[in-house]
Coordinates of C-alpha atoms in Angstrom, one line a residue:
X426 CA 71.9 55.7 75.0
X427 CA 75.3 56.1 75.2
X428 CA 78.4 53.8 75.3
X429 CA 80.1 54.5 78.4
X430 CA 83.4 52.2 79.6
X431 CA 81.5 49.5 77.4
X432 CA 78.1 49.6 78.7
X433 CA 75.2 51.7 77.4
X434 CA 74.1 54.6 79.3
X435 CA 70.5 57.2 79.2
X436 CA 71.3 60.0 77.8
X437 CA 69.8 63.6 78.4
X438 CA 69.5 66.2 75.9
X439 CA 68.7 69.8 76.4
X440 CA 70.9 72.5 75.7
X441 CA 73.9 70.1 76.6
X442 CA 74.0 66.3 76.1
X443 CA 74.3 64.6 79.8
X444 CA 75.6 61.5 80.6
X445 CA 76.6 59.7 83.5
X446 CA 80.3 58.6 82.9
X447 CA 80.1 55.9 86.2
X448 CA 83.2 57.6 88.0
X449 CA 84.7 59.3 90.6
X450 CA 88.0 59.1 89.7
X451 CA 89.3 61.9 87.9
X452 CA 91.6 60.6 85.5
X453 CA 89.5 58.0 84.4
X454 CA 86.7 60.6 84.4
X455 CA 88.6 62.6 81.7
X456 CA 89.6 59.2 79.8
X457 CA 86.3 58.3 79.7
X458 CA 84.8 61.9 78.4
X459 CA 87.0 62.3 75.5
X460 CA 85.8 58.5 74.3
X461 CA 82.3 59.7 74.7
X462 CA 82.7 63.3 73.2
X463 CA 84.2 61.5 69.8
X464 CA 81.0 59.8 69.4
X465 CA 78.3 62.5 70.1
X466 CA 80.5 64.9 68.0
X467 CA 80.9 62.1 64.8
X468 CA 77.0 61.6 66.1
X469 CA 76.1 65.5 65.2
X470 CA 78.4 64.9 62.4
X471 CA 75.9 62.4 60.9
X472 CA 72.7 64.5 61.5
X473 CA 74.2 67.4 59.5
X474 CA 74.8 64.7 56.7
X475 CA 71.4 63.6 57.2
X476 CA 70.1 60.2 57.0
X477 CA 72.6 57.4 54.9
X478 CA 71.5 54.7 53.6
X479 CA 73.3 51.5 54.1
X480 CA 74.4 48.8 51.7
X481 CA 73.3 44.8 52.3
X482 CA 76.7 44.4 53.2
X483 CA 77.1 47.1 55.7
X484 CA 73.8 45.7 57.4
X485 CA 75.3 41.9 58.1
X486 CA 78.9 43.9 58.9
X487 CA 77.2 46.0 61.5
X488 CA 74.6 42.4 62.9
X489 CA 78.3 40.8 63.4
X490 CA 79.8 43.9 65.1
X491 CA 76.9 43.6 68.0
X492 CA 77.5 39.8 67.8
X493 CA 81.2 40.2 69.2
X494 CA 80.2 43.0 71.3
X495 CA 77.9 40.9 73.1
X496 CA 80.6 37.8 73.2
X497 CA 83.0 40.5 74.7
X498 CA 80.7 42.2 77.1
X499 CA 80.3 39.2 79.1
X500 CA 83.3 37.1 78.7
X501 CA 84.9 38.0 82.0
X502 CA 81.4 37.1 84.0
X503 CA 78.8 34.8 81.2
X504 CA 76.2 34.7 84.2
X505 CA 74.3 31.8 84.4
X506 CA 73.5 28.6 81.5
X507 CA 69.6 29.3 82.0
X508 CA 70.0 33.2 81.8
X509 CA 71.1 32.2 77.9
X510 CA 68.7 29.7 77.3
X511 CA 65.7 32.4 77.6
X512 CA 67.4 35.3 75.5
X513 CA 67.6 32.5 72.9
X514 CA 64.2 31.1 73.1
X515 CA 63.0 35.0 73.0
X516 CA 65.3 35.6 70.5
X517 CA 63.7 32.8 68.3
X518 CA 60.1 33.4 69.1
X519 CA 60.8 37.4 68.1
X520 CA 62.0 36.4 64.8
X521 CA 59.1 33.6 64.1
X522 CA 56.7 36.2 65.3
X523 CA 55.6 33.7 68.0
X524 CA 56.1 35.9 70.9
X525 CA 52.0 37.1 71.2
X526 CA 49.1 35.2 70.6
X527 CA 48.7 36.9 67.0
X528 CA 48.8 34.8 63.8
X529 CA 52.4 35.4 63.1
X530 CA 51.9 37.3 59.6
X531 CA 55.3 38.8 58.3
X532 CA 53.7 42.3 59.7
X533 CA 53.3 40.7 63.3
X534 CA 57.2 39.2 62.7
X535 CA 58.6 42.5 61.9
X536 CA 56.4 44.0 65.0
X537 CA 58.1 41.5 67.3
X538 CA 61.2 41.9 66.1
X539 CA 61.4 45.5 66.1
X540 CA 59.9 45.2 69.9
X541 CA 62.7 42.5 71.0
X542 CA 65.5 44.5 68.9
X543 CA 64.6 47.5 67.6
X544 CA 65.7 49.5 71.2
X545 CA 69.1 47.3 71.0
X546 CA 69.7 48.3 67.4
X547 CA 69.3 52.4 67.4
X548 CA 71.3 52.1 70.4
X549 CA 74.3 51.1 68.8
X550 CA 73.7 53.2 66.0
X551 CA 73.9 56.2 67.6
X552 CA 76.8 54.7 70.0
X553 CA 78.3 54.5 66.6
X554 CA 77.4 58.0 65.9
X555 CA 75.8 56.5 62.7
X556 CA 72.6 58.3 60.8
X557 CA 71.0 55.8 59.0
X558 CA 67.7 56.1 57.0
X559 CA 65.2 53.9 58.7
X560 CA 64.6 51.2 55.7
X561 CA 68.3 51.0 56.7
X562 CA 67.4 50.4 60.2
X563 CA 64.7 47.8 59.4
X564 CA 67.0 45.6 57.9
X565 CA 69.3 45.7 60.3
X566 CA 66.2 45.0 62.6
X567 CA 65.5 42.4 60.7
X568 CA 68.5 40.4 60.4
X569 CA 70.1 40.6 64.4
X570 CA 68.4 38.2 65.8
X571 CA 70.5 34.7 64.5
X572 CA 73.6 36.7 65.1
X573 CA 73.0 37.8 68.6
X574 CA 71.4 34.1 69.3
X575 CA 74.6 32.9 68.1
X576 CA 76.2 35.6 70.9
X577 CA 74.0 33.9 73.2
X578 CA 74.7 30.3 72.9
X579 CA 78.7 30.9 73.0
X580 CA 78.0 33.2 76.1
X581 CA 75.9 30.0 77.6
X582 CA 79.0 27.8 76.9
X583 CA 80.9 29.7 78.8
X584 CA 78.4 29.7 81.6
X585 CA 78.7 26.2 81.8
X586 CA 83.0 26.8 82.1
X587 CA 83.1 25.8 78.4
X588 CA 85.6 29.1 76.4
X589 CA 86.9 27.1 73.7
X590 CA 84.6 28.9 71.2
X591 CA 85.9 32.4 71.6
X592 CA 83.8 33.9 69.1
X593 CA 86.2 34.6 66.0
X594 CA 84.5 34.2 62.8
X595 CA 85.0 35.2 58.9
X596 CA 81.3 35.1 58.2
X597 CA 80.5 39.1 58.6
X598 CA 82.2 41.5 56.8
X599 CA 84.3 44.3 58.3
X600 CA 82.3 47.5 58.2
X601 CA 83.3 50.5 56.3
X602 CA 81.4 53.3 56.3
X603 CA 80.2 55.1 53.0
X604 CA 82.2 58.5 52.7
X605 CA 79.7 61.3 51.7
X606 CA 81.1 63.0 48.8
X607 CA 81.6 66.8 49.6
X608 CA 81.0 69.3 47.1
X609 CA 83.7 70.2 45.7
X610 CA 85.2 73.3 45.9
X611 CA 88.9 72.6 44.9
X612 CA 90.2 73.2 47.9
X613 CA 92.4 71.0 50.2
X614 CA 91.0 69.3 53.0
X615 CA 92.7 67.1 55.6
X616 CA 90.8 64.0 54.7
X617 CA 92.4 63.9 50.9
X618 CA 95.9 64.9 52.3
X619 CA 95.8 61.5 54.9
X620 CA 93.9 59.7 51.8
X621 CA 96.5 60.4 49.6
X622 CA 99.3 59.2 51.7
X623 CA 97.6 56.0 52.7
X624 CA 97.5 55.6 48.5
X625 CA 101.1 56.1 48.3
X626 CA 102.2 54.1 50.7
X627 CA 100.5 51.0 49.1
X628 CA 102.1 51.2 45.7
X629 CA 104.0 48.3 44.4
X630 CA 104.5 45.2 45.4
X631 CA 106.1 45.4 48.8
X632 CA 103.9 48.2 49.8
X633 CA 102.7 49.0 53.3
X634 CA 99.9 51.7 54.1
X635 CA 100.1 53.5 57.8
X636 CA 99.5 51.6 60.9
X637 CA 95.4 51.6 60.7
X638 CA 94.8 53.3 64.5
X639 CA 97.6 56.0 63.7
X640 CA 95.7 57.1 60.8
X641 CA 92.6 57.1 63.2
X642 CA 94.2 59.4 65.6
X643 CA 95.5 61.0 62.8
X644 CA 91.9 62.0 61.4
X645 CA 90.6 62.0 65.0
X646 CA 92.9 64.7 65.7
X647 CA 92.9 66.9 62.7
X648 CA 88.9 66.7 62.3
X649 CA 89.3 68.7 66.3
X650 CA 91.0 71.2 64.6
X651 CA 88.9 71.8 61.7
X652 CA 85.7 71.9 63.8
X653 CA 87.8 74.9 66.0
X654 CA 88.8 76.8 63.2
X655 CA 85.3 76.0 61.2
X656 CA 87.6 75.5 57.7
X657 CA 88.2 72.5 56.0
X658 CA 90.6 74.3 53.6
X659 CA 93.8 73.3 55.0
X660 CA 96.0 75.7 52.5
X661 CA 94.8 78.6 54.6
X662 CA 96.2 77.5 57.7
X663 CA 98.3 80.2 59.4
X664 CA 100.2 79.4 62.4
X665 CA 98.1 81.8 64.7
X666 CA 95.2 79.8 64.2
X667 CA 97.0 76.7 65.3
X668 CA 98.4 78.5 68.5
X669 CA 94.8 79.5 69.2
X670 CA 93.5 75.8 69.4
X671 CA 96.6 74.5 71.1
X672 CA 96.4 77.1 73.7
X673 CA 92.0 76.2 73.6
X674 CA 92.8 72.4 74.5
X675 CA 95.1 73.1 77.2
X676 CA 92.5 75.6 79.0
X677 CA 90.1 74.0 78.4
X678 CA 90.4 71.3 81.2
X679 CA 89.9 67.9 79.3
X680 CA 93.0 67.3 78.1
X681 CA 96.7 66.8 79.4
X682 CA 99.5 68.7 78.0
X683 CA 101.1 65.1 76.5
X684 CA 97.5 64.5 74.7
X685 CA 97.0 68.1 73.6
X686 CA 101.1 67.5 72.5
X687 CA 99.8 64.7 69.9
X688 CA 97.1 66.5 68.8
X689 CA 99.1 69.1 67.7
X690 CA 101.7 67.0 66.3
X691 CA 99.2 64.8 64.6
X692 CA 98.3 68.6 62.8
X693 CA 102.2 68.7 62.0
X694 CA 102.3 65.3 60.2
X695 CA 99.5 65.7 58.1
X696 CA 99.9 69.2 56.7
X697 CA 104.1 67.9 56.1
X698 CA 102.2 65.0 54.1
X699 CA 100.3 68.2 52.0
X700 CA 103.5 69.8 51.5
X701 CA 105.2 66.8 50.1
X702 CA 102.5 66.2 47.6
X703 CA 101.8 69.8 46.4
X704 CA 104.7 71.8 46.1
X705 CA 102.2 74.9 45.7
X706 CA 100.8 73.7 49.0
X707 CA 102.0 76.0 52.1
X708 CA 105.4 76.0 50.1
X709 CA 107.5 78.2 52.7
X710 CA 107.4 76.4 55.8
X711 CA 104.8 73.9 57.9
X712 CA 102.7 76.4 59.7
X713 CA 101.9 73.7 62.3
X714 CA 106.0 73.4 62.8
X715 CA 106.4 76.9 63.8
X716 CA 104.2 76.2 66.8
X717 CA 105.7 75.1 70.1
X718 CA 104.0 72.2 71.3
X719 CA 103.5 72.3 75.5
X720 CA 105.4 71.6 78.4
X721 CA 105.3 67.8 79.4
X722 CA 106.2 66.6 82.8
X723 CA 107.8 63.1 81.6
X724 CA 107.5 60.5 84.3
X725 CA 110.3 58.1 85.1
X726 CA 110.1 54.4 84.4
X727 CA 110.1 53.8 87.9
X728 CA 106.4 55.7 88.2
X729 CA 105.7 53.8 85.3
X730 CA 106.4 50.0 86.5
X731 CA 104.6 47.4 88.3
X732 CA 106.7 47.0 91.7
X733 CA 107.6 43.5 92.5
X734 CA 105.1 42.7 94.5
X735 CA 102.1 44.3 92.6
X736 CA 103.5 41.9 90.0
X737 CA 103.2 39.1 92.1
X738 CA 100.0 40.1 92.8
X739 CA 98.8 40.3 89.5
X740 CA 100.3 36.8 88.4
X741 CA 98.9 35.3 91.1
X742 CA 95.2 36.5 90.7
X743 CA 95.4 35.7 87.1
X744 CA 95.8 32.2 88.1
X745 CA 92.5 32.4 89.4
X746 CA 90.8 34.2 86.4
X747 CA 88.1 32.2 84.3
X748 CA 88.9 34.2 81.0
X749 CA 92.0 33.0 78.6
X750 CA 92.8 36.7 78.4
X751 CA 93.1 37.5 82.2
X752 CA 94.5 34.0 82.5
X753 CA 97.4 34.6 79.9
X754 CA 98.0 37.7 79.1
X755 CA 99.2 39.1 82.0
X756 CA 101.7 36.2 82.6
X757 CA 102.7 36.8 78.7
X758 CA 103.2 40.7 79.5
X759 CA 105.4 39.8 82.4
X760 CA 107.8 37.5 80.5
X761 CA 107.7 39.4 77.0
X762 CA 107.5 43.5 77.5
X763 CA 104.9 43.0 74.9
X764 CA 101.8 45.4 74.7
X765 CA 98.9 43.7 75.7
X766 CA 97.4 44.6 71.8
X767 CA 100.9 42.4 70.4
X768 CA 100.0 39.3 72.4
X769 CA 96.0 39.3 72.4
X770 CA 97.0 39.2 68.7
X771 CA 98.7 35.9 68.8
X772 CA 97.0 32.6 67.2
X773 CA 97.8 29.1 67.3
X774 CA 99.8 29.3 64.4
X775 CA 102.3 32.6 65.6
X776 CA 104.3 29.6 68.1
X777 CA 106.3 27.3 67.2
X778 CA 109.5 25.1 68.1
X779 CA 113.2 25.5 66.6
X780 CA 116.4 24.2 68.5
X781 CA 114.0 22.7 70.9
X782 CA 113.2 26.2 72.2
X783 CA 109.7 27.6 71.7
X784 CA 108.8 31.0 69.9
X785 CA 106.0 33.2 69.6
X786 CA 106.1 35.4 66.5
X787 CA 104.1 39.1 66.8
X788 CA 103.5 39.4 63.6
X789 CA 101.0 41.7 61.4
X790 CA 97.9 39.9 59.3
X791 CA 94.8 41.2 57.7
X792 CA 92.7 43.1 60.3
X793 CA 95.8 43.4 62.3
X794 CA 98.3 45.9 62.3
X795 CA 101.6 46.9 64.4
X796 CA 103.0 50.0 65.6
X797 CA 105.8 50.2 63.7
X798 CA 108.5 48.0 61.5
X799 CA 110.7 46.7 64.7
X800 CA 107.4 46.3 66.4
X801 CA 107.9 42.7 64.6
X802 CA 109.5 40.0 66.1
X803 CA 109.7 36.3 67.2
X804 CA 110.2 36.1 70.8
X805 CA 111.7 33.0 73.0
X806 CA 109.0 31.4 75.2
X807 CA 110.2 32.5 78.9
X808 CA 110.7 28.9 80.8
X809 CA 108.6 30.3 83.4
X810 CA 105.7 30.1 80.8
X811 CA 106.2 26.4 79.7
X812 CA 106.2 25.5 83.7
X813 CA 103.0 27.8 83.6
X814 CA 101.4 25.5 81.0
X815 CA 100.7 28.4 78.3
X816 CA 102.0 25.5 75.7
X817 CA 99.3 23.1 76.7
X818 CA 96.6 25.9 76.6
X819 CA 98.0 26.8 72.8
X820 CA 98.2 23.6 71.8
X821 CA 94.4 22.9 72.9
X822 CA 93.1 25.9 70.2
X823 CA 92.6 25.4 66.8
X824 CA 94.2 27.4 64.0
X825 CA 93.1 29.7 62.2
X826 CA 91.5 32.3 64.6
X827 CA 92.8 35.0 67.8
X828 CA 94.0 32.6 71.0
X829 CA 92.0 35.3 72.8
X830 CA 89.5 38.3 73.0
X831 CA 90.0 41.4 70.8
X832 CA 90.6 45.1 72.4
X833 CA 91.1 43.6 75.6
X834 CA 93.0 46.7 77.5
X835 CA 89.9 48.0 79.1
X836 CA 88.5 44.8 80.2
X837 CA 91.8 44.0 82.0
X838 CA 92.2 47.5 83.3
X839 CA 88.8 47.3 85.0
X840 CA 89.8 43.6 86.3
X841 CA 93.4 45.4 87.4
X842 CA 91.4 48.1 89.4
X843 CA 88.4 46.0 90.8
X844 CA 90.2 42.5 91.2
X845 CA 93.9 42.8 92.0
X846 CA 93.5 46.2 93.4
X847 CA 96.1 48.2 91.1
X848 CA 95.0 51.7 91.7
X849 CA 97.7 53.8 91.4
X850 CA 97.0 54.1 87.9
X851 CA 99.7 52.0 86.2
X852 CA 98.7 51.5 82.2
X853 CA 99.0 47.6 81.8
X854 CA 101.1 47.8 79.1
X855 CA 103.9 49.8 80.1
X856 CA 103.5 48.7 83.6
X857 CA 105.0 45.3 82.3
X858 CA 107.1 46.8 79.4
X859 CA 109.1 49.0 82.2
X860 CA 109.2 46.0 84.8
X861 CA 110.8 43.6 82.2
X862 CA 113.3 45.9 80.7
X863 CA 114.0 46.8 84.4
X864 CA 114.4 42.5 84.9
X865 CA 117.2 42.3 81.8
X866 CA 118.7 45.0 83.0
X867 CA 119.2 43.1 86.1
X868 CA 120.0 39.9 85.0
X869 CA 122.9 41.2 82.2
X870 CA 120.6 41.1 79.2
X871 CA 122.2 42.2 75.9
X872 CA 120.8 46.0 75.0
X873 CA 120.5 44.3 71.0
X874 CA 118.9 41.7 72.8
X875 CA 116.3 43.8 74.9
X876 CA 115.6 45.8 72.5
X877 CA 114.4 43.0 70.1
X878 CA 112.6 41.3 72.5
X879 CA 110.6 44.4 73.3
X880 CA 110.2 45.7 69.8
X881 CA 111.8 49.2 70.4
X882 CA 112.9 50.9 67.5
X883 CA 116.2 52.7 67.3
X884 CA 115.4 54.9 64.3
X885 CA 118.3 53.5 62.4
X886 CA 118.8 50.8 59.9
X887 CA 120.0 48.4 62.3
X888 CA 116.0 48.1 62.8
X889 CA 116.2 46.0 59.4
X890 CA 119.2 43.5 60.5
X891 CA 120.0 40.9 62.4
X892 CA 116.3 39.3 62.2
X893 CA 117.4 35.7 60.9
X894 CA 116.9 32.7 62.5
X895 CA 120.6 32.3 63.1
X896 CA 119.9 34.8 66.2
X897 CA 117.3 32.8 68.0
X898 CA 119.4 30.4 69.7
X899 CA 121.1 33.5 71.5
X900 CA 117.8 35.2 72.2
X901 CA 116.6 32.3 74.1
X902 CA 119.6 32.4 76.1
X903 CA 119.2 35.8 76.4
X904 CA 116.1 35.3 77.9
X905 CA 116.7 32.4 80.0
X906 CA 118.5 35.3 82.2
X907 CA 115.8 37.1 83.5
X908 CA 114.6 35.5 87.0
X909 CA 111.2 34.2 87.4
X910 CA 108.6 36.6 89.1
X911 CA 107.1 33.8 91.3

C-alpha cells in the first residue's frame, strides 16, 4: 500500500512499482507522482540499509503519528457516532485478546492484535519508506491500539457535531529517524555539508537553524542528484554532470521547468554552504553556479488570483463547512494575504487586544517554523472577521494547543475542487495572497504597510525595523481600508 493524496493505495510490483494515483487531471497527476516517487525511492533506500531497528521512543512517536493521521483523515467527513463505537469496541477486544473464543493467553493477545493491526501498521511503514526489523514492528503492533482508540473516540465526537477536541497533544514524541552511520571514506557528502550548516546556524544564544521544510527540500533535492550521478562525493562535482541531470529532469516529463529550476538551485546552495566551510572544497568557483538554470514562463498575478466572485464563492461555502479549518481559514486568507500554513498555525494565545483593536501574531514556536525573518508579524483583525464571529470561535478554545488541523493545504484543495468548484487550478495560498494585495492596492494601502501585513521580505534591513507596537495603531487603520468581500 501506498499513500496516495492521503489515502492508502494496492500497490503492484514487477519490474516497475504500479500504483493508481486516483486522477485524470494532469497537473495534479504529476503533483501527485513526484509525492509518491519520494517515498518508494526513500522506501528502496531503506531495503539497501536493510532492516533498523527502532528505539522505545521511536515506537510511541510513530503510534502518535497514525493517531493524528487518523484524526486528520476524517475531520472534514467523521461518518457516523456508531461507525466509531465498533472500531473502538474492536479495538479493545483486539488488545484484550477477546476477539475469538480462545482463552486470551498473551500469544492469543498478540495474534489478535497483529490480525486487527498488523496490516494497518506495515502499511504506514512502508508509506513511510521505513525498514524496520520485525521485533521493531511487533511493538509497534503492540502498542497502536489505545492510540488509534483515542483517534476513534475524538473522530466519534465529531460525528456527533462535537470539534472542540481537535486532536493536539504533547504525549508522543516527535519522530526522528536513526541516521545509519556510512563508512567512512573521508569524503564530502551532501548530507554533512547541510548538517554542518544547520550546526552553525544554531550557535549562541540568539541562534536560529534553517526553516525545517527548506532543509527538507534541500536534502530532497540534492539526494535526486546524487542518485543521477551514483556519487556521494560532492568535491568531485564538475559542472557537466550537473548540466546532464538538469537537462535529465526537464526531458524527462515529470517535472516543470520552475521545479526542475529549484532543484538545481537547491544544488547551488548547498555546495556554496561546502565552499564556505572548506576553503580546499571546490575552491575556484561553484560548479553548480556555472549552470544556467531553465527558462520559466512567470505567470502574472492576475492568473494567479481568486477573481471576485470565486472569492465570494469560496467565503460563502465556507460558511457552510463543518470543519474549523474550512470554516476559518479561508475567511482568514481573504482578509490577511497569509499562507494557509501561517494561520493554521495560530493558537489561542497568538490574538490579543491593544488600543481596542484586535491582533493576531504569526509567530514561530517549537514544531513550527516560518519562511523567513519578515515572515513574522502581528496582523490587525480585518472588521469583517469580528462581524464574522472568528473572535467568539477563538475565544471558545483553550490555550495551549493549534486553533485548527495541521498540514491542512491538501485537504482544502480537494474541498476547493470538489465543493466550491475552483478548477482552474488556483494554489489557495497565493490565490488569496494576490487577491488581497490586489484589495490594498485598491483601497490606497501603504506599500510599508502591505508589505508587513503580508510578510514579504524586501531583502534589506528595513526587514528588521519598524516592528514596535507604536506601528499597530496605523496598521489597523491601514487595514480598515480594504473593502469587505461580502
Amino acid at each position: 500500500m501506498l499513500p496516495v493524496d492521503g489515502r492508502h493505495r494496492p500497490v503492484k510490483i514487477g519490474v516497475q512499482v504500479k500504483v493508481s494515483l486516483s486522477t485524470r487531471d494532469l497537473r495534479e497527476a504529476k503533483e501527485r507522482f513526484r509525492e509518491v516517487d519520494a517515498i518508494v525511492q526513500t522506501y528502496w533506500d531503506g531495503l539497501r540499509k536493510g532492516p533498523q531497528p527502532l528505539t522505545m521512543k521511536q515506537v510511541y512517536a510513530l503510534a502518535g503519528e497514525m493517531r493524528a493521521v487518523f484524526i486528520e483523515a476524517f475531520d472534514d467527513e467523521p461518518g457516523t457516532p456508531e461507525t466509531w463505537l465498533q472500531v473502538m469496541k474492536a479495538n479493545a477486544e483486539a488488545g484484550a485478546g477477546t476477539s475469538s473464543l480462545a482463552i486470551p493467553t498473551p500469544a492469543v493477545k498478540l495474534a489478535a492484535m497483529e490480525k486487527r493491526f498488523g496490516g494497518l501498521v506495515s502499511a504506514y511503514l512502508a508509506g513511510k519508506g521505513l525498514h524496520v526489523d520485525e521485533k521493531s514492528r511487533k511493538a509497534l503492533v503492540g502498542v497502536v491500539a489505545e492510540p488509534l482508540s483515542d483517534a476513534a473516540r475524538i473522530n466519534m465526537a465529531k460525528a456527533s457535531g462535537d470539534y472542540s477536541d481537535t486532536g493536539e497533544t504533547q504525549r508522543y514524541p516527535k519522530f526522528v529517524p536513526t541516521e545509519v552511520p556510512q563508512t567512512a571514506t573521508g569524503k564530502t557528502a551532501f548530507k554533512s555539508i547541510i548538517d554542518e550548516e544547520v550546526r552553525r546556524r544554531s550557535l549562541g544564544t540568539e541562534g536560529r537553524t534553517v526553516n525545517s521544510k527548506s532543509i527538507s527540500k534541500f536534502r530532497r533535492h540534492t539526494d535526486a542528484f546524487e542518485a543521477h550521478r551514483d556519487n556521494k562525493d560532492a568535491a568531485t562535482i564538475t559542472p557537466q554532470e550537473v548540466r546532464v541531470w538538469v537537462e535529465a529532469l526537464q526531458t524527462g516529463g515529470k517535472l516543470k521547468n520552475k521545479t526542475v529550476g529549484d532543484y538545481l538551485s537547491s544544488v547551488q546552495t548547498v555546495l556554496e554552504w561546502g565552499r564556505e566551510h572548506d576553503s580546499a572544497f571546490h575552491p575556484s568557483v561553484n560548479p553548480a553556479s556555472r549552470v544556467r538554470g531553465p527558462t520559466v514562463r512567470a505567470a502574472t498575478s492576475g492568473e494567479r488570483a481568486y477573481t471576485l466572485e470565486e472569492a465570494k464563492r469560496v467565503l460563502l461555502s465556507a460558511r457552510e463547512a463543518r470543519s474549523d479549518s474550512l470554516r476559518w481559514l479561508p475567511w482568514l486568507c481573504a482578509y490577511s494575504g497569509a499562507r494557509i500554513e501561517e494561520v493554521a498555525g495560530l493558537r489561542k494565545e497568538d490574538f490579543f487586544e491593544t488600543g481596542g483593536r484586535w491582533f493576531f501574531h504569526i509567530r514561530p514556536y517549537e514544531g513550527r517554523d516560518l519562511k523567513n525573518l519578515s515572515s513574522e508579524r502581528r496582523v490587525p483583525v480585518h472588521p469583517a472577521l469580528v462581524e464574522e464571529g472568528l473572535l467568539a470561535f477563538v475565544e471558545a478554545k483553550k490555550k495551549g494547543g493549534r486553533l485548527f488541523t495541521s498540514s491542512p493545504s491538501q485537504a482544502i484543495s480537494r474541498w476547493l475542487i470538489l465543493t466550491v468548484k475552483i478548477t482552474r487550478g488556483v494554489p489557495p495560498s497565493h490565490g488569496w495572497r494576490h487577491l488581497f494585495e490586489d484589495l490594498c492596492t485598491a483601497a490606497g494601502m501603504s506599500d510599508t504597510a502591505r508589505s508587513y501585513i503580508t510578510g514579504r521580505a524586501s531583502g534589506t534591513s528595513r526587514d528588521r525595523y519598524g516592528r514596535s507596537d507604536a506601528m499597530l495603531p496605523g496598521l489597523a487603520a491601514e487595514m480598515d481600508k480594504v473593502q469587505r468581500l461580502l
